[in-house]
Short mmCIF file of C-alpha atoms and ligand atoms in Angstrom, two decimals:
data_model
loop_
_atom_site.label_atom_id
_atom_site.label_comp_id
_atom_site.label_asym_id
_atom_site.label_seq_id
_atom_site.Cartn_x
_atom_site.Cartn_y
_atom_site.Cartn_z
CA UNK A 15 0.00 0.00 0.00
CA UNK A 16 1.25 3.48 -0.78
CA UNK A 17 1.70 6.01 1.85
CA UNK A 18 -0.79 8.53 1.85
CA UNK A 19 1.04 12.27 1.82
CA UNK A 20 -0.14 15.55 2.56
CA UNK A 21 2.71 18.31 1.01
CA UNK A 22 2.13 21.65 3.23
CA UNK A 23 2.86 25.08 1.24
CA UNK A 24 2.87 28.85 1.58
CA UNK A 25 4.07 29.83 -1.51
CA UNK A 26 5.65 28.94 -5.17
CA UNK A 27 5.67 25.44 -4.66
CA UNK A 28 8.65 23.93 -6.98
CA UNK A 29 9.35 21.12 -4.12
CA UNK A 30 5.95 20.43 -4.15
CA UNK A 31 5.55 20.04 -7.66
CA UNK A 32 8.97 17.65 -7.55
CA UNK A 33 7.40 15.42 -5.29
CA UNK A 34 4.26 15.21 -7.36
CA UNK A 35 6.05 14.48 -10.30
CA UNK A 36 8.14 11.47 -8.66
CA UNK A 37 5.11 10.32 -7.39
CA UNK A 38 3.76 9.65 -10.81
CA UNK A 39 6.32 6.76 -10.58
CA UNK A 40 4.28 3.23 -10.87
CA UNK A 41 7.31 1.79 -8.03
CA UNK A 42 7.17 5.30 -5.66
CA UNK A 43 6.10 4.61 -2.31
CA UNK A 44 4.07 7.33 -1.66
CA UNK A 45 1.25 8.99 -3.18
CA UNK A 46 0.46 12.68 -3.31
CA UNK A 47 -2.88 12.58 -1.69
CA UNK A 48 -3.22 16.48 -0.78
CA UNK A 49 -1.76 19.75 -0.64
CA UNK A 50 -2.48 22.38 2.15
CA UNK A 51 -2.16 26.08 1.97
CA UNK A 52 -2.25 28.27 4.91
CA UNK A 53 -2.54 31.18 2.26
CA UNK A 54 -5.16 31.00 -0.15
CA UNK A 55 -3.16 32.83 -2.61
CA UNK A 56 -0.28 30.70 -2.68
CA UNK A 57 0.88 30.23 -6.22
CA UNK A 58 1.37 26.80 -5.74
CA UNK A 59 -2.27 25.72 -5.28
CA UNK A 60 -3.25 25.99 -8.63
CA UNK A 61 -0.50 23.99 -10.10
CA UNK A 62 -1.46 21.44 -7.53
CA UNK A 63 -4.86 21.55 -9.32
CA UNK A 64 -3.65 21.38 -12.67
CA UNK A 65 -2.31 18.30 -11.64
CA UNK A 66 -5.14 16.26 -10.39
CA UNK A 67 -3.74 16.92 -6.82
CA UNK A 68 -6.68 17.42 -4.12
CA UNK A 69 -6.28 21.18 -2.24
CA UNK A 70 -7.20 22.18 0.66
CA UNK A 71 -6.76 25.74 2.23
CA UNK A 72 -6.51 26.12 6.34
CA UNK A 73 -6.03 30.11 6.51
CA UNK A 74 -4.20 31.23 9.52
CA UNK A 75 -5.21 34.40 9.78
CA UNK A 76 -9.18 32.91 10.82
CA UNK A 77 -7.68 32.26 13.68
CA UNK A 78 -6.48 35.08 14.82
CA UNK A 79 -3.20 34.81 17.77
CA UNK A 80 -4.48 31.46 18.12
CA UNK A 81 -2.79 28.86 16.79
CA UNK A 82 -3.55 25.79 18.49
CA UNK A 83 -7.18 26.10 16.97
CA UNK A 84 -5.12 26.60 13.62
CA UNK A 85 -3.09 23.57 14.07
CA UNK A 86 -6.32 21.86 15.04
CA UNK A 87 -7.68 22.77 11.79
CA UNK A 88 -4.95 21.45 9.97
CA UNK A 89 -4.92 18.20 11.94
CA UNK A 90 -8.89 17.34 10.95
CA UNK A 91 -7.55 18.05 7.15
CA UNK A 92 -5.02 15.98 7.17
CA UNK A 93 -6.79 13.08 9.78
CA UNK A 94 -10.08 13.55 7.08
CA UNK A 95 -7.66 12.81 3.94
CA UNK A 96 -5.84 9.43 6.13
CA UNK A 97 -2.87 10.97 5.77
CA UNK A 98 -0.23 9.05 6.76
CA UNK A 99 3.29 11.47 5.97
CA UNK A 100 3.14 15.17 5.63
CA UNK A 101 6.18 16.92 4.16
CA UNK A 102 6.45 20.24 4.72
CA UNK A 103 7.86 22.32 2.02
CA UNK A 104 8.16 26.15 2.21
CA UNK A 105 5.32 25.91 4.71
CA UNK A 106 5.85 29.40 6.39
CA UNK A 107 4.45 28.70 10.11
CA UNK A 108 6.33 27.75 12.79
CA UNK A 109 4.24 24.34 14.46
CA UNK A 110 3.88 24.06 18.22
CA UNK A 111 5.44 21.42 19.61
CA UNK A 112 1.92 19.67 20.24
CA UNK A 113 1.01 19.66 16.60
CA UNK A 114 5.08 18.42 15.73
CA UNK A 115 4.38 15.61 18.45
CA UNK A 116 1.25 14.77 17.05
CA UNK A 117 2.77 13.41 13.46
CA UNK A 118 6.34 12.85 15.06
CA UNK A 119 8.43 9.96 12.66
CA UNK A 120 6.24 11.10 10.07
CA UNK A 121 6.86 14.51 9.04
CA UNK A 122 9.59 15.54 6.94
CA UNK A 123 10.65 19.38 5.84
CA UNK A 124 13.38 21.01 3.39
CA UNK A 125 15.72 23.52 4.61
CA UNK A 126 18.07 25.27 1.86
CA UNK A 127 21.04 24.93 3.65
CA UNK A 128 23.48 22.08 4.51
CA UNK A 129 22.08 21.55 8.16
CA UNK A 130 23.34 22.51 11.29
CA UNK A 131 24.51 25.51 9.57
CA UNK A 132 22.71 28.54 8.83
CA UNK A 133 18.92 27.69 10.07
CA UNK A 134 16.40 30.31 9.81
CA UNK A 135 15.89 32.55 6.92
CA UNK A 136 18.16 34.24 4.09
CA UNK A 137 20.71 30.50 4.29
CA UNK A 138 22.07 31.71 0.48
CA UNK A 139 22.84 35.30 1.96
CA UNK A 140 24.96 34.37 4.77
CA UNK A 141 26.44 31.02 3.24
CA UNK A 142 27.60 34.13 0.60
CA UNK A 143 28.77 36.38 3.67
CA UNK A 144 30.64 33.04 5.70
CA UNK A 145 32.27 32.46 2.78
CA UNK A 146 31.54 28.90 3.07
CA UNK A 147 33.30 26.79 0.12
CA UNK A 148 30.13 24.86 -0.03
CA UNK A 149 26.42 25.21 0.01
CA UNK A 150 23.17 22.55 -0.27
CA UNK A 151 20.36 21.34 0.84
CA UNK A 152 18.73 19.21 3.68
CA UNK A 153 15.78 17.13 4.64
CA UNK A 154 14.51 16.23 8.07
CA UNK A 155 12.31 14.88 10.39
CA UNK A 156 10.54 17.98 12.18
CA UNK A 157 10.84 18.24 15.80
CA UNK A 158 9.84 20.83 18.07
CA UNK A 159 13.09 22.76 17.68
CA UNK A 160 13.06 24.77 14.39
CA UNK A 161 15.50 23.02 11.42
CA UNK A 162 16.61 21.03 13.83
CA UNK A 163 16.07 16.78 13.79
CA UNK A 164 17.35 13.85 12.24
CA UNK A 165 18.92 14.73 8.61
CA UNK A 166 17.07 11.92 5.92
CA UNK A 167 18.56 13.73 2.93
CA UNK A 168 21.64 16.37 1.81
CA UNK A 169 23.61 17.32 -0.78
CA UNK A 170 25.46 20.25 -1.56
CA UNK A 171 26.86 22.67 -4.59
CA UNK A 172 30.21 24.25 -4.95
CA UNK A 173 29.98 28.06 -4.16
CA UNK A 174 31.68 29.71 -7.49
CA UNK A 175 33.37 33.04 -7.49
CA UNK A 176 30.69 35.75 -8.65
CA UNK A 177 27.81 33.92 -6.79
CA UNK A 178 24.92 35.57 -5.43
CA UNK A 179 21.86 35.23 -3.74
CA UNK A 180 20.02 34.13 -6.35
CA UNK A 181 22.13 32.32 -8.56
CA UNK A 182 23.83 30.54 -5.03
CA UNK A 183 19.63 29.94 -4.92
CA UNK A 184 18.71 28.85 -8.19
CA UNK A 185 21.88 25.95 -7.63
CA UNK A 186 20.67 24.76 -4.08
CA UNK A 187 16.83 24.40 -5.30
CA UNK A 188 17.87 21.71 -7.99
CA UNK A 189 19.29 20.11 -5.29
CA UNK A 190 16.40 20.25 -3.22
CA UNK A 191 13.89 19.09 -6.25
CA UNK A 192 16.38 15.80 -6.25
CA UNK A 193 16.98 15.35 -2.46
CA UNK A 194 12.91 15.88 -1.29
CA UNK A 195 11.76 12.76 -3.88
CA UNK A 196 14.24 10.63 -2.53
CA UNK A 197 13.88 11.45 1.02
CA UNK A 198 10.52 10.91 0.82
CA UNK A 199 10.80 7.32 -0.99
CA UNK A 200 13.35 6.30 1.76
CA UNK A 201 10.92 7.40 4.95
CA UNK A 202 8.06 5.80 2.84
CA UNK A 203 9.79 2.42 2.58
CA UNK A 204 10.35 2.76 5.92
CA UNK A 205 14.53 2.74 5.07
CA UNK A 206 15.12 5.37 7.93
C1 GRF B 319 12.69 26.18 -0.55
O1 GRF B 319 13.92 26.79 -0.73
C2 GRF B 319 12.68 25.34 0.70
O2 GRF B 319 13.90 24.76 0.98
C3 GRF B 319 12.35 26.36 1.75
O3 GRF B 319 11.42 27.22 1.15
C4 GRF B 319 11.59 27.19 -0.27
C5 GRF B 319 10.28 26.78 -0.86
O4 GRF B 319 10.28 26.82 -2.26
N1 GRF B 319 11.89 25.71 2.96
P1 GRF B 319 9.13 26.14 -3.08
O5 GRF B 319 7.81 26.75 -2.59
O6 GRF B 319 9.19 24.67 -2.85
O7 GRF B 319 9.39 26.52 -4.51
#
């Protein structure tokens, strides 16, 4: 039986749309079974659509400063679709650690940078600014502690002379369209 995933977004959604393409794969593991939005605008929705992929949107802002009725929300999505894996990928809310318990050993995220370094925001920026020799890509398990948790996936690019943000950027997200399909197969096999 294939694994049932949910693929949470904000945004663009190119590592969404990498996973939904692998997933077309007769062998994969998994199957795409939903995407979830916490924006309704989120580019990425509608090329979920285009490709057969079930949507659903949870907007934060409903709820207001509260976000264990958000999370809650999110929860009765993804317990309504039998999810059984939920990969997080530019998902733009931080989860409580009740939510992170909830689906701990079975949800993954993508973090453009080669993990423990540079967590947070703008990696490319200040991988540029270390003057690091290399640059990549990681996937994890999510646990309470932000980019933090056991490493599934990584790889990494050289950082050439003349790089910047968004060329250092354009590198690392190949990467990451690679690393998130293959993460995903191993944690869906169960090779983790
Ligand atoms: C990616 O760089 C991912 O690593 C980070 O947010 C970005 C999302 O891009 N967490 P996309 O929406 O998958 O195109």
């Amino acid at each position: 039986m294939k694994k049932r995933v949910a693929i949470l977004i904000s945004g663009r959604g190119s590592n969404m749309t990498a996973l939904i393409e692998a997933a077309k794969a007769k062998d994969y593991p998994a199957e795409i079974a939903l995407v979830v939005s916490n924006r309704p605008d989120a580019p990425g929705l509608s090329r979920a659509r285009s490709a057969g992929v079930a949507t659903a949107v949870v907007d934060h802002t409903r709820f207001g400063d509260e976000r264990k009725a958000f999370e809650h929300a999110l929860d009765a999505e993804l317990q309504k679709n039998r999810i059984d894996l939920v990969c997080l990928a530019g998902f733009m809310r931080l989860l409580t650690p009740w939510f992170v318990t909830r689906w701990s050993g079975r949800m993954l995220n993508i973090h453009p940078s080669l993990l423990p370094q540079f967590k947070g925001l703008h990696t490319h920026r200040r991988a540029l600014e270390a003057g690091v020799k290399r640059h990549g890509a990681t996937v994890h398990f999510v646990v309470p502690e932000m980019d933090s948790g056991p490493i599934v996936a990584q790889d990494s690019v050289a950082v050439r002379e003349g790089d910047t943000e968004e060329t250092l950027a354009a590198r690392v997200l190949e990467l990451e369209h690679k690393i998130y399909p293959r993460a995903l197969r191993a944690v869906a096999e169960g090779r983790t």
